[in-house]
Structure formats: structure tokens, C-alpha cells
Short mmCIF file of C-alpha atoms and ligand atoms in Angstrom, two decimals:
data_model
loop_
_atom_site.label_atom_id
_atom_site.label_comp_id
_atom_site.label_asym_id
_atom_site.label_seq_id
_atom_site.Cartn_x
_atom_site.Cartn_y
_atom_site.Cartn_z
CA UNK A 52 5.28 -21.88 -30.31
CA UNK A 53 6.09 -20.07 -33.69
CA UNK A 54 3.20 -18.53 -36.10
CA UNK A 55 3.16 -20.99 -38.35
CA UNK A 56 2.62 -24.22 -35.95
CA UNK A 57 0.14 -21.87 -33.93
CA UNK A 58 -2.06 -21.18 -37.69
CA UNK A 59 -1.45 -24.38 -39.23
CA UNK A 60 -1.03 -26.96 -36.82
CA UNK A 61 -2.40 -25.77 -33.30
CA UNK A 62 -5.46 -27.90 -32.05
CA UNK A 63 -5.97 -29.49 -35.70
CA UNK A 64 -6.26 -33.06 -34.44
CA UNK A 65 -7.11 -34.00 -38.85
CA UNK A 66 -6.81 -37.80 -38.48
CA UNK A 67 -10.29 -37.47 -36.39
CA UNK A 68 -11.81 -36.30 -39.67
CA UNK A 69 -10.67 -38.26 -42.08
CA UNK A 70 -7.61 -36.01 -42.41
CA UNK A 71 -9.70 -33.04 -44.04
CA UNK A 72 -7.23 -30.03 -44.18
CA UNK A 73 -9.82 -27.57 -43.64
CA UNK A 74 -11.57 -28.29 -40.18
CA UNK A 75 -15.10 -29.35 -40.14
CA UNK A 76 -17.52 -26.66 -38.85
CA UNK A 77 -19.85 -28.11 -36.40
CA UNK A 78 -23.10 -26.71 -36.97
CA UNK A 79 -25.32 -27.98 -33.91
CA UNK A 80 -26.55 -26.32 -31.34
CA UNK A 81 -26.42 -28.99 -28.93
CA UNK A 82 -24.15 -32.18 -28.19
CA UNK A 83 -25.61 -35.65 -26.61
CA UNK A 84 -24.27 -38.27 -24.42
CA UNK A 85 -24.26 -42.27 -24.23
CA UNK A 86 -25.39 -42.01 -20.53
CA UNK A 87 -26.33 -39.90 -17.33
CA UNK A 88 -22.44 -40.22 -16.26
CA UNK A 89 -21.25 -38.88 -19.18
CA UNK A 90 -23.54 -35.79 -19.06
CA UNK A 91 -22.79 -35.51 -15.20
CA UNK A 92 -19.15 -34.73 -16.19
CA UNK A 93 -19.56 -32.88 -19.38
CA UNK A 94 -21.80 -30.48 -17.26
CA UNK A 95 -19.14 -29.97 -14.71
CA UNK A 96 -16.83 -28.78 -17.33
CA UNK A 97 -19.46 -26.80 -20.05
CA UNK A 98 -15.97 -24.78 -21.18
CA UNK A 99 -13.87 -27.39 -21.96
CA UNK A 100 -15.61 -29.81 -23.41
CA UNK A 101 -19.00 -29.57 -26.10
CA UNK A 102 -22.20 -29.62 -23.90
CA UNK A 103 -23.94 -26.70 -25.85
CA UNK A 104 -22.98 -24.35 -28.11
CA UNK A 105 -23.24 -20.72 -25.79
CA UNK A 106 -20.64 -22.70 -24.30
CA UNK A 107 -18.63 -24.64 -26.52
CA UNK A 108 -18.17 -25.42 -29.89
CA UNK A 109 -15.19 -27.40 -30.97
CA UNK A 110 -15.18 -25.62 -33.98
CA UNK A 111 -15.06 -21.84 -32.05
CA UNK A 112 -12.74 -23.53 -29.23
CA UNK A 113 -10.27 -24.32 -32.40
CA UNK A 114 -10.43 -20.74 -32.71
CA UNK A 115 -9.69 -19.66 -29.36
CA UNK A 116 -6.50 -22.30 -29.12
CA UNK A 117 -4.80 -20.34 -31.93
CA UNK A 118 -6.25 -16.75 -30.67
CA UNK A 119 -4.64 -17.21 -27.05
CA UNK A 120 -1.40 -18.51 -28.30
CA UNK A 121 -1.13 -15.79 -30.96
CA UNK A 122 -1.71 -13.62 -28.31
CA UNK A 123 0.70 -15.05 -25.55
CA UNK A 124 -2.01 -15.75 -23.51
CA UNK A 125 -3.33 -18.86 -21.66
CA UNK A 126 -7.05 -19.12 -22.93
CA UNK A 127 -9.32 -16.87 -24.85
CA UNK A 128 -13.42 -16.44 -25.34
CA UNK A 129 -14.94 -15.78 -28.93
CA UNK A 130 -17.50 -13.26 -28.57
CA UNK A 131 -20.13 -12.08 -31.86
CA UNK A 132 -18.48 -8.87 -31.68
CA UNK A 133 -15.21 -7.03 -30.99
CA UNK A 134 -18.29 -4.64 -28.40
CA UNK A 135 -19.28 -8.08 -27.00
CA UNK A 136 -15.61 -8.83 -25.98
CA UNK A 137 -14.89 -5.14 -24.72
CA UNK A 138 -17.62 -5.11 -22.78
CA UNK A 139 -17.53 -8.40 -21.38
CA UNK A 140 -13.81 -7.48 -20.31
CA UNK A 141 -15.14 -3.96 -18.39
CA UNK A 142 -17.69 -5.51 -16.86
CA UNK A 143 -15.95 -8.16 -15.14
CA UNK A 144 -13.27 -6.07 -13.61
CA UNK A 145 -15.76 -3.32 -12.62
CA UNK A 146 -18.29 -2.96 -9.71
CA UNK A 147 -20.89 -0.50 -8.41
CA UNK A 148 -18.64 2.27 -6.59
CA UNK A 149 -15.85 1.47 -8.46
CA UNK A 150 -13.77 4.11 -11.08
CA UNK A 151 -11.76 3.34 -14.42
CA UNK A 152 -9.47 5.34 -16.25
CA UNK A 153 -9.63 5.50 -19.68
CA UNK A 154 -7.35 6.75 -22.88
CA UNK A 155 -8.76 9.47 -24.63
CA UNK A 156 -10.67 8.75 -27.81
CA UNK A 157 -11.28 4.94 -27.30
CA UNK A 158 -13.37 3.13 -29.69
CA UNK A 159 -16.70 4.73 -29.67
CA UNK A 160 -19.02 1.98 -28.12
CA UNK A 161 -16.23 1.62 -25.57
CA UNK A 162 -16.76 5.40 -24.99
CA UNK A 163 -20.33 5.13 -24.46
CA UNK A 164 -20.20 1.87 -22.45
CA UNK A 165 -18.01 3.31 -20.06
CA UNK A 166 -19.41 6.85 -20.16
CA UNK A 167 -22.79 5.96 -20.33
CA UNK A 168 -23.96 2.91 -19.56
CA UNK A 169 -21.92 2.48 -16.83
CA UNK A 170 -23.30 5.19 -15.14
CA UNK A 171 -25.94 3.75 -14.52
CA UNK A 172 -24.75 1.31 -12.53
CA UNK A 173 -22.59 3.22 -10.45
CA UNK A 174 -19.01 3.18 -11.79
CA UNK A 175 -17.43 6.53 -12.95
CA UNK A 176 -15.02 6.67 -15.53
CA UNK A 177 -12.16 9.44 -15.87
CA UNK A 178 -10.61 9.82 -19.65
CA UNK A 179 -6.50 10.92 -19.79
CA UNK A 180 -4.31 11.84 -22.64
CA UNK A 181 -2.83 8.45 -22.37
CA UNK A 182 0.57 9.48 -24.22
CA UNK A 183 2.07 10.51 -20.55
CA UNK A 184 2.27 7.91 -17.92
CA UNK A 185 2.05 10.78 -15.10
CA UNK A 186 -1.73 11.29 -16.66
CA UNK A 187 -2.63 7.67 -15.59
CA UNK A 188 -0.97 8.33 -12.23
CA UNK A 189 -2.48 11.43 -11.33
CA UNK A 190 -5.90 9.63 -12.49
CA UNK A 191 -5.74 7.18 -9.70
CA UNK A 192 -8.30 7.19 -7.20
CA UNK A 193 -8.82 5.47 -3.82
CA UNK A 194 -11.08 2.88 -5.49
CA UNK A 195 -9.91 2.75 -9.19
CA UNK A 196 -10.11 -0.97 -10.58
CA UNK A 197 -9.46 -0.66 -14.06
CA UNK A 198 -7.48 1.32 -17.02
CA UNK A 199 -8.64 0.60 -20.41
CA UNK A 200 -5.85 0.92 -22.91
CA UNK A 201 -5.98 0.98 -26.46
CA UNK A 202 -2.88 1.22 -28.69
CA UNK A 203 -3.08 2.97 -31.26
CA UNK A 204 -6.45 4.06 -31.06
CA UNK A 205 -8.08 4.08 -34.56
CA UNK A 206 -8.72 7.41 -35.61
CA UNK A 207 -5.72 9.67 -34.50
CA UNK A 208 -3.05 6.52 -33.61
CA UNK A 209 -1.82 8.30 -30.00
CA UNK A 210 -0.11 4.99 -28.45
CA UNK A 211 0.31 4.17 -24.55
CA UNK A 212 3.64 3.14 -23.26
CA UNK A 213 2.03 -0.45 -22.60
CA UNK A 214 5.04 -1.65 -20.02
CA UNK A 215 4.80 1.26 -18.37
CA UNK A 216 1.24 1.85 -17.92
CA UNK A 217 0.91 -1.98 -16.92
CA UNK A 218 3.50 -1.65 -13.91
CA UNK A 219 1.76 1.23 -12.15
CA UNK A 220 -1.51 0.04 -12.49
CA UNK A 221 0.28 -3.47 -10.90
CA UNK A 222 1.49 -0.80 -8.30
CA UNK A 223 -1.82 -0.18 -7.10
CA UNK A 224 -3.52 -3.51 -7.86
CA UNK A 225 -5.13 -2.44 -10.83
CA UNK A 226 -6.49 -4.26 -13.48
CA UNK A 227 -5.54 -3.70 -17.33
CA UNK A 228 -7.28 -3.93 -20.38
CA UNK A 229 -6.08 -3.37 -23.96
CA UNK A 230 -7.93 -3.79 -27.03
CA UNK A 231 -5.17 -4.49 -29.74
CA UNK A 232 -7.06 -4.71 -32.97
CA UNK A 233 -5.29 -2.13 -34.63
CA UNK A 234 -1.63 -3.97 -33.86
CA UNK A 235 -2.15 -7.73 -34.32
CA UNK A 236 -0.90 -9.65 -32.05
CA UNK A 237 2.05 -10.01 -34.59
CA UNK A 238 3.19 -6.67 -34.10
CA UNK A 239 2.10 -6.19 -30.40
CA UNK A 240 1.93 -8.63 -28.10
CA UNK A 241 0.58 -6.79 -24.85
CA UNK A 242 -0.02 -9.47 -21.98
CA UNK A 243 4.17 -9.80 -22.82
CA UNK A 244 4.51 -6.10 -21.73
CA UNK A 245 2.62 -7.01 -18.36
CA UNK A 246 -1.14 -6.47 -19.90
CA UNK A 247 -3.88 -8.27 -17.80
CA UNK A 248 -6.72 -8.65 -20.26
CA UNK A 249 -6.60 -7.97 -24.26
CA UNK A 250 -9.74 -7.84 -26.63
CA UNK A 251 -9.42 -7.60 -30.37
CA UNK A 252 -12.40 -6.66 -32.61
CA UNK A 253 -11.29 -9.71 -34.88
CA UNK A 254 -13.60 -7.93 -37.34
CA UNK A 255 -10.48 -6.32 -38.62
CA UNK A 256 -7.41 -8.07 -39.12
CA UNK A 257 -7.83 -11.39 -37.91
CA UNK A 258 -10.54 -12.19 -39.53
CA UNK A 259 -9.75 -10.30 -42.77
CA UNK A 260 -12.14 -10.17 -45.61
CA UNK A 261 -14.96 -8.15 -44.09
CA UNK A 262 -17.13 -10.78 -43.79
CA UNK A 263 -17.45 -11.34 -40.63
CA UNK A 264 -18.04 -9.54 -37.22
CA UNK A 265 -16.52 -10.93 -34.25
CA UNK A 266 -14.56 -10.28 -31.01
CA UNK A 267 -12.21 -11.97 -28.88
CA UNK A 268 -10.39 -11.72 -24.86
CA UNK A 269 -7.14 -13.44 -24.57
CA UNK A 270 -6.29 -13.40 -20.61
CA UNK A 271 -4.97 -16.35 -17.79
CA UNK A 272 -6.72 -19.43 -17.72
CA UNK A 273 -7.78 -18.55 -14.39
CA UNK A 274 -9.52 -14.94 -15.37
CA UNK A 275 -10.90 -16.87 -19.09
CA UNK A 276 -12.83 -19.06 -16.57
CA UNK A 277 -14.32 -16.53 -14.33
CA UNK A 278 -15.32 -14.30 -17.03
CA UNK A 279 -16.59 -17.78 -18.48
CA UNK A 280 -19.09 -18.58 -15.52
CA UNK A 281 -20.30 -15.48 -15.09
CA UNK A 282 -20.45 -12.36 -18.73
CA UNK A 283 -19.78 -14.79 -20.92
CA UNK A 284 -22.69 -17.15 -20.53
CA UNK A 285 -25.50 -14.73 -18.88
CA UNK A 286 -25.29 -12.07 -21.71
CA UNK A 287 -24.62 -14.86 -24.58
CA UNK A 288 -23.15 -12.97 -27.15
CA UNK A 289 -21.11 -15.62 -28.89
CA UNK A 290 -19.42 -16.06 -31.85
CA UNK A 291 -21.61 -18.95 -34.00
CA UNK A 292 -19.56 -22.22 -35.66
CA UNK A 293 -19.68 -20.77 -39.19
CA UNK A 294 -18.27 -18.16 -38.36
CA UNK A 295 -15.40 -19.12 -36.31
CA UNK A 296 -14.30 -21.29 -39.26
CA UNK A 297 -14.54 -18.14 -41.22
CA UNK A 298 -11.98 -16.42 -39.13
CA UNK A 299 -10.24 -19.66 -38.65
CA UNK A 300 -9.75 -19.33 -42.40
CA UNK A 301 -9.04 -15.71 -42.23
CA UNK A 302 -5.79 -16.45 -39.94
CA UNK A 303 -4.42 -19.05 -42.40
CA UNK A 304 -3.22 -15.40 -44.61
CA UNK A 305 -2.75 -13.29 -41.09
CA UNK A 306 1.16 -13.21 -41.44
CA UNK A 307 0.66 -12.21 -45.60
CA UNK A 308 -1.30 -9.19 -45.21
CA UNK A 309 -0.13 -8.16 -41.61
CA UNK A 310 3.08 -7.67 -43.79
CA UNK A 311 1.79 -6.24 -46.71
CA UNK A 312 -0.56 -3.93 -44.65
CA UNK A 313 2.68 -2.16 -43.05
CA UNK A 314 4.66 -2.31 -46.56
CA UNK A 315 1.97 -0.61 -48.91
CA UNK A 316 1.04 1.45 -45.55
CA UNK A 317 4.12 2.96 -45.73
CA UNK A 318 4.81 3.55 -49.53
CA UNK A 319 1.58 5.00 -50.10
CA UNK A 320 2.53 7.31 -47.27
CA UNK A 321 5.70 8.15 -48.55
CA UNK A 322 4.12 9.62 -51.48
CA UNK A 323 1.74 11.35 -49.72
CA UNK A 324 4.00 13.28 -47.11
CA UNK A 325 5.75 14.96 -50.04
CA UNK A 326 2.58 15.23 -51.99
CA UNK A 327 1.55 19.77 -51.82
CA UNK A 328 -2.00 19.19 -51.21
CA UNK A 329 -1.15 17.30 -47.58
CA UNK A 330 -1.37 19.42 -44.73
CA UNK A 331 -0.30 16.69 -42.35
CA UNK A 332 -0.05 12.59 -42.07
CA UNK A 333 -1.09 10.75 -38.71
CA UNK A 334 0.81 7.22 -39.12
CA UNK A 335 2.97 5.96 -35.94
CA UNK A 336 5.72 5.02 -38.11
CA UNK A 337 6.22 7.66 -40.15
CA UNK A 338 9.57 10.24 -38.44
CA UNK A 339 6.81 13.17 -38.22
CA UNK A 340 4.74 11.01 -35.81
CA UNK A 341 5.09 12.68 -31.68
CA UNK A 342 5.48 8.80 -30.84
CA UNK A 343 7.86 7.67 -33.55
CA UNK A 344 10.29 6.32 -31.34
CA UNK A 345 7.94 4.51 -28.96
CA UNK A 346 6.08 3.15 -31.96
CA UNK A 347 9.34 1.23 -33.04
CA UNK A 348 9.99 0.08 -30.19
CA UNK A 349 6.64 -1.25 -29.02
CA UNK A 350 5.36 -2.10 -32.11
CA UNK A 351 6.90 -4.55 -34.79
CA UNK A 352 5.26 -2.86 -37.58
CA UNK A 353 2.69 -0.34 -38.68
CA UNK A 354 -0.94 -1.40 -39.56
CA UNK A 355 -2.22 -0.42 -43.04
CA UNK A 356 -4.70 2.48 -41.34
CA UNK A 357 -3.43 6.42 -41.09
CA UNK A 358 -5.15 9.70 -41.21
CA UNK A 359 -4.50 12.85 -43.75
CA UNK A 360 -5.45 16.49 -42.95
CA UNK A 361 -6.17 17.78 -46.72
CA UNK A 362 -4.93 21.61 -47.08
CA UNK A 363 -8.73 22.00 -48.52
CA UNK A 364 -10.37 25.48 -48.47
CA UNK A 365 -13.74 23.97 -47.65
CA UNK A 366 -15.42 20.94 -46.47
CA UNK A 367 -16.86 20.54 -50.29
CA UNK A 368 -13.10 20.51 -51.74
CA UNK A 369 -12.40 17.50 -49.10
CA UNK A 370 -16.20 15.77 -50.67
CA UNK A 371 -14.65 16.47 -54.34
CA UNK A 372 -11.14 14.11 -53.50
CA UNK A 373 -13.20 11.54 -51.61
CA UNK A 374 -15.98 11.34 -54.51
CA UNK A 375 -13.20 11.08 -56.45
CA UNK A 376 -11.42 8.19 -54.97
CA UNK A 377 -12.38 4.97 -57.26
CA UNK A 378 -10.22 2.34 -54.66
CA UNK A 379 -10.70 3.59 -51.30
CA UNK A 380 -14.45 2.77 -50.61
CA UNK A 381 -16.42 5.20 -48.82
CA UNK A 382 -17.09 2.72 -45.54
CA UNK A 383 -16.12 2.74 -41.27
CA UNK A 384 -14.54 -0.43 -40.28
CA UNK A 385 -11.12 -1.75 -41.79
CA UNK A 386 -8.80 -4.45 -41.69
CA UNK A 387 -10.37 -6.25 -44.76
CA UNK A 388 -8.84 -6.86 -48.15
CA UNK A 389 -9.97 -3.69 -49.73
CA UNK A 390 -9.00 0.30 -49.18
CA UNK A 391 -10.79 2.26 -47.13
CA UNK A 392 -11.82 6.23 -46.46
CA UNK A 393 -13.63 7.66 -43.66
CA UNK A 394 -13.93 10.78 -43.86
CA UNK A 395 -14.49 13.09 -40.36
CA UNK A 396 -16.72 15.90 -42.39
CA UNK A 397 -19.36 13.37 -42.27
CA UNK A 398 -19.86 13.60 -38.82
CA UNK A 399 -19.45 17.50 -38.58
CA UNK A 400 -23.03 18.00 -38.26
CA UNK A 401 -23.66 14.99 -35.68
CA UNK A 402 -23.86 14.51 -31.88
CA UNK A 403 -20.56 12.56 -32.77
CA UNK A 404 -18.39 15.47 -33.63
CA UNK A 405 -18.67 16.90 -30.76
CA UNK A 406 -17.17 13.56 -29.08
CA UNK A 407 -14.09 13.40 -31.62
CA UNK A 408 -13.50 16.67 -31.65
CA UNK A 409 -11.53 16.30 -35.17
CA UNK A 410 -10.60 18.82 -38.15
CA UNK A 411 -13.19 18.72 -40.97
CA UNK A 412 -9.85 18.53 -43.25
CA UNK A 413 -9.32 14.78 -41.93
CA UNK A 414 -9.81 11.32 -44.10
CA UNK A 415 -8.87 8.26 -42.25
CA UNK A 416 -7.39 6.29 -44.93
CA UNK A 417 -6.88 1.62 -44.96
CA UNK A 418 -5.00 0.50 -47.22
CA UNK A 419 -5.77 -2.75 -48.34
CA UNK A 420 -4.04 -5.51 -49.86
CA UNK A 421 -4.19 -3.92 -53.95
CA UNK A 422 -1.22 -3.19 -55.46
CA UNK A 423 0.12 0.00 -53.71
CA UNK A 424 0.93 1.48 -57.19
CA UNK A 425 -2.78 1.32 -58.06
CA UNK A 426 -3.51 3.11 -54.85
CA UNK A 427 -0.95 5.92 -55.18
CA UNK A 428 -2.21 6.60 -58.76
CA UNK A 429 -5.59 6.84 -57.44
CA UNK A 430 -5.07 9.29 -54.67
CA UNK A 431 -2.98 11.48 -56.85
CA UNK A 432 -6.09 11.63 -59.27
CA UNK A 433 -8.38 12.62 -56.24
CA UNK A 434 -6.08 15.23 -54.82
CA UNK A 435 -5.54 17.11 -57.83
CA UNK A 436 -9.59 17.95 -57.25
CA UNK A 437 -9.01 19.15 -54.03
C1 PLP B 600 -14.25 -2.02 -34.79
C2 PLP B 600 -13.60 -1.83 -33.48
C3 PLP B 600 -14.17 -2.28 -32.29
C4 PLP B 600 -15.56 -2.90 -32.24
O1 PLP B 600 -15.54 -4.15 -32.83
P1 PLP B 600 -16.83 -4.80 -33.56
O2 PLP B 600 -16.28 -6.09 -34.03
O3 PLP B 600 -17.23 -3.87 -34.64
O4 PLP B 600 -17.88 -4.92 -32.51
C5 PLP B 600 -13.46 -2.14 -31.12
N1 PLP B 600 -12.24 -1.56 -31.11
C6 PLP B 600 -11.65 -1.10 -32.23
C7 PLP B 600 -10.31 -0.49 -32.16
C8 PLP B 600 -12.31 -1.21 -33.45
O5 PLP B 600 -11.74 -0.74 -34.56
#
């Protein structure tokens, strides 16, 4: 099915509501039937079909219809929170006595779930430099069940050769997760390159506009189920009908400002890799990047997130540029409509620095969906107080 059928038309069915353009958002919690029959077989099938709203929502099962076939994938579960649909996917796979292998420098709560958390119940995780397949080979164990992927990551952008890194764990009968928020699944289509399990936080770029928080797991229909019956509905952390349709909404403009995150991406770093007060640019499409050449070939296009290392004497001359900075708003997250900075000297006096282990001289940098021009003219501003 093309983009365009999957965000306009996909599971629409308008002539049920008197042909409104915009679906309905159904705001109940709970869904009654004409007789003890009808409940009977609504029960058996709580997924499917609206029987209460932990379970189904036809609004949030809209939602999933377009998020699977975006995705390539046979079904997918909404979850609250792009954590929510991480964890849910971990936790599934994994048992006591069990070991996963993770890439380096995951998403943070992924970090601690699997190096913390998990812990406590008994399965051990082992982190690899995922840029080498031989890493995730010579990370095998006797009883390792999982590899958690995620490419790029969001900080430093180190991809995974996804095709690669999905045949040997089908090898050994391992399972594989990837959380592709950073890509879209119009640039990167994992479960295509033989990826079990993907979870987006659809915070970012699905949803767009930083208005929502919410996660999804595209997978078989078969998997979708299980993790259905069993994470999905004891833990409960579901996405509500509100906002589903805001997401819903939010994928209406995906294609629009997938593109224009990758265009102004790229101009704005053009003019910063010749620009004297750049030490250094971490983009996956830009030549100087280690991965260049996997990057176009696995990925369509770039997202609108990189990294700078300032050549700054001091972590007060890296302050000065991001004070200075009047578009980029000093915030974590990204994949909304506005520019972004996060800037690693904030955590070089927290427990967290230790884990990222990144320069001071580093500023994550999202560009939004403003007029690159605007942005450029901005930055050069702010550098020139470096
Ligand atoms: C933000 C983020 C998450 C967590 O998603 P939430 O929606 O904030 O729970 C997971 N992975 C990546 C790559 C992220 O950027």
C-alpha cells in the first residue's frame, strides 16, 4: 500500500460518520452490548473489537492500522509512551536466566530497564559497540534471547547494519528489537531488513507537534497478540482516544516534514561544517560521518537531529552560544515542529555523565520545520560568542 492510501485512506470507513473527514474520537471508557451473546463474543476477541478501552478503542485501533502498515508490519499496540512500548517489547522476549545484548548508548530508560531493573529479575544484559557485526557475535551466549537495536541512536547517531545483525541473531534463534524513532518508518523500514519487533517513541516524529507522548510496537499478528494477552493488558499503559487522534492528525503532515527535516538538516549542516568555530559534526549523512556509506544505503534520508563539538575553551563559552541561541529552544526530546538544543555540559556534574560518557564541547542540535535560513542566521549569531 503506498503512504498516501496508508495516511489518508487506511481504516477510515467516513460514510459510518456521516462522512466527517476528520475521524471521530471516541471518548468512553467502556462499550455495551444488545445482549449476553453479543458480549460472549466481544469478550473472546477484547483486541479486535471495542469491549473496553485498555483494550480497544476504535479510535487508537485507527491508529495502529496506519502505524503497522507504515511500518511493514502486520499489527501494532499504542502504548502512553515510547518507555511503555520499549519495555513492553523487552519484557516479552525476556525471562529469568535469560541474557540480551544491547547497542551501546541506547535510549536512557532503555539503559536502565535493561541494566537495572532487569536485574532484578534475573536477566543480564551485555552492551556492544554495535557498529561491527563480529561485536554482536562474540556477545552471544548459551542462553541469549534478545538484541536490542537502535538505529541511529539519538545522541551520537552510531547505526547497526540492521540486515546483518537480524540474520545472525535468526542464526541462533534470537529475537530482535529495534526502536526506529529517530528514522521514520519512511526512511527505515526495519521488519523489511529481517527485524522481529520495532518500537517508536511516536513522541517524536510521528506524532509531531510536541504535544503528545506516546509509543508504539509494530510486529506479526501472531507476536501483537501475545504481547496483547499478556504486557499489554496487565501493566496498562495505553495510549488514551484523544490522544491517538492527536497523532492520527500528526501523520496526516508525516511525509512534509520527514522531508523537510532531512533538507534543512542538511543545509544547516552544510554551513556549519565549514563554519571555524566547529570542531566536529555528528550527522549520518554528512561524507565525514564513519557510517556514511551504510547510512545511504540503509537509510532513505537523514532525520533533522545531529550533534556539534564547539572548539570552546571552556564549558562557559559553550553556555554563552547556547544562551545565545533565540530558535533552538533549550529542551530534551525532538521531533516536533520547533528547533531544538541539548546541550551535554548540563549533565557534566550528574550521575548521567558518567553513563554518556560525552565531551562537554557537545550540543545536540533538531532542526525543526522554520525556515532553514532563519536557523543558519541564528547559529552564526551564537557562535560568534563562543
Ligand atoms: C524519546 C525516546 C524514547 C522514549 O520515548 P517516550 O515517548 O519519551 O517515552 C525512546 N527512544 C528514543 C530513541 C527516544 O528518543
Amino acid at each position: 500500500m503506498d503512504i498516501s492510501a496508508i495516511l489518508n485512506e487506511l481504516g477510515e470507513d467516513r460514510h459510518s460518520f456521516f462522512g466527517a473527514v476528520s475521524p471521530p474520537i471516541f471518548q468512553t471508557s467502556n462499550f455495551c452490548f444488545p445482549n449476553v451473546a453479543a458480549l460472549r463474543s466481544s469478550l473472546e476477541k477484547e483486541k479486535e473489537v471495542p469491549f473496553y478501552t485498555r483494550g480497544n478503542n476504535p479510535t487508537v485501533e485507527l491508529l495502529r492500522k496506519k502505524i503497522a502498515a507504515l511500518e511493514g508490519g502486520e499489527d501494532a499496540l499504542m502504548f502512553g509512551s515510547g518507555s511503555a512500548a520499549v519495555a513492553a517489547a523487552i519484557m516479552h522476549v525476556v525471562q529469568a536466566g535469560d541474557h540480551v545484548v544491547c547497542v551501546q548508548k541506547p535510549y536512557s530508560w532503555t539503559n536502565k530497564l535493561l541494566n537495572q531493573m532487569l536485574n532484578r529479575y534475573g536477566v543480564e544484559t551485555t552492551m556492544v559497540d554495535g557498529t561491527l557485526v563480529e561485536n554482536w557475535k562474540e556477545a552471544i551466549k548459551p542462553n541469549t534471547k534478545l538484541f536490542v537495536l537502535e538505529s541511529p541512536n539519538s545522541l551520537t547517531f552510531e547505526l547497526q547494519d540492521l540486515a546483518a545483525v537480524s540474520a545472525l541473531a535468526k542464526a541462533h534463534g534470537i529475537t530482535t528489537v529495534c526502536d526506529n524513532s529517530y528514522a521514520t518508518p519512511l526512511n527505515q523500514q526495519p521488519i523489511k531488513l529481517g527485524v522481529d519487533i520495532v518500537v517508536h517513541s511516536a513522541t517524536k516524529y510521528l506524532a509531531g507537534h510536541s504535544d503528545v507522548v506516546v509509543g508504539a510496537l509494530i510486529s506479526t499478528k501472531e507476536r501483537c497478540d501475545k504481547i496483547f494477552h499478556s504486557e499489554f493488558m496487565t501493566l496498562g499503559g495505553i495510549l488514551a482516544p484523544f490522544e491517538a487522534w492527536l497523532v492520527l492528525r500528526g501523520l496526516r503532515t508525516l511525509s512534509l516534514r520527514v522531508e523537510r527535516a532531512a533538507s534543512s538538516g542538511m543545509k544547516v549542516v552544510d554551513f556549519l561544517s565549514k563554519h571555524s568555530k566547529i570542531e566536529r559534526i555528528l550527522h549520518p549523512h554528512h561524507p565525514s560521518f564513519p557510517q556514511y556509506q551504510l547510512a545511504l544505503k540503509q537509510q532513505k534520508r537523514p532525520g533533522g537531529m545531529f550533534s556539534i563539538f564547539l572548539k570552546a575553551e571552556n564549558i562557559s563559552a559553550v553556555e554563552r552560544f547556547c544562551d545565545s541561541l533565540r530558535y533552538f529552544l533549550i529542551a530534551a526530546s525532538w521531533g516536533g515542529y520547533e528547533s531544538l538544543q541539548y546541550p551535554i555540559c548540563t549533565l557534566y556534574d550528574s550521575e548521567n555523565y558518567g553513563y554518556t560518557q560525552l565531551p562537554w564541547n557537545m550540543v545536540r542540535l533538531y532542526v525543526g520545520i522554520e525556515e532553514p535560513d532563519d536557523l543558519i542566521f541564528d547559529l552564526n549569531q551564537a557562535l560568534e560568542k563562543v
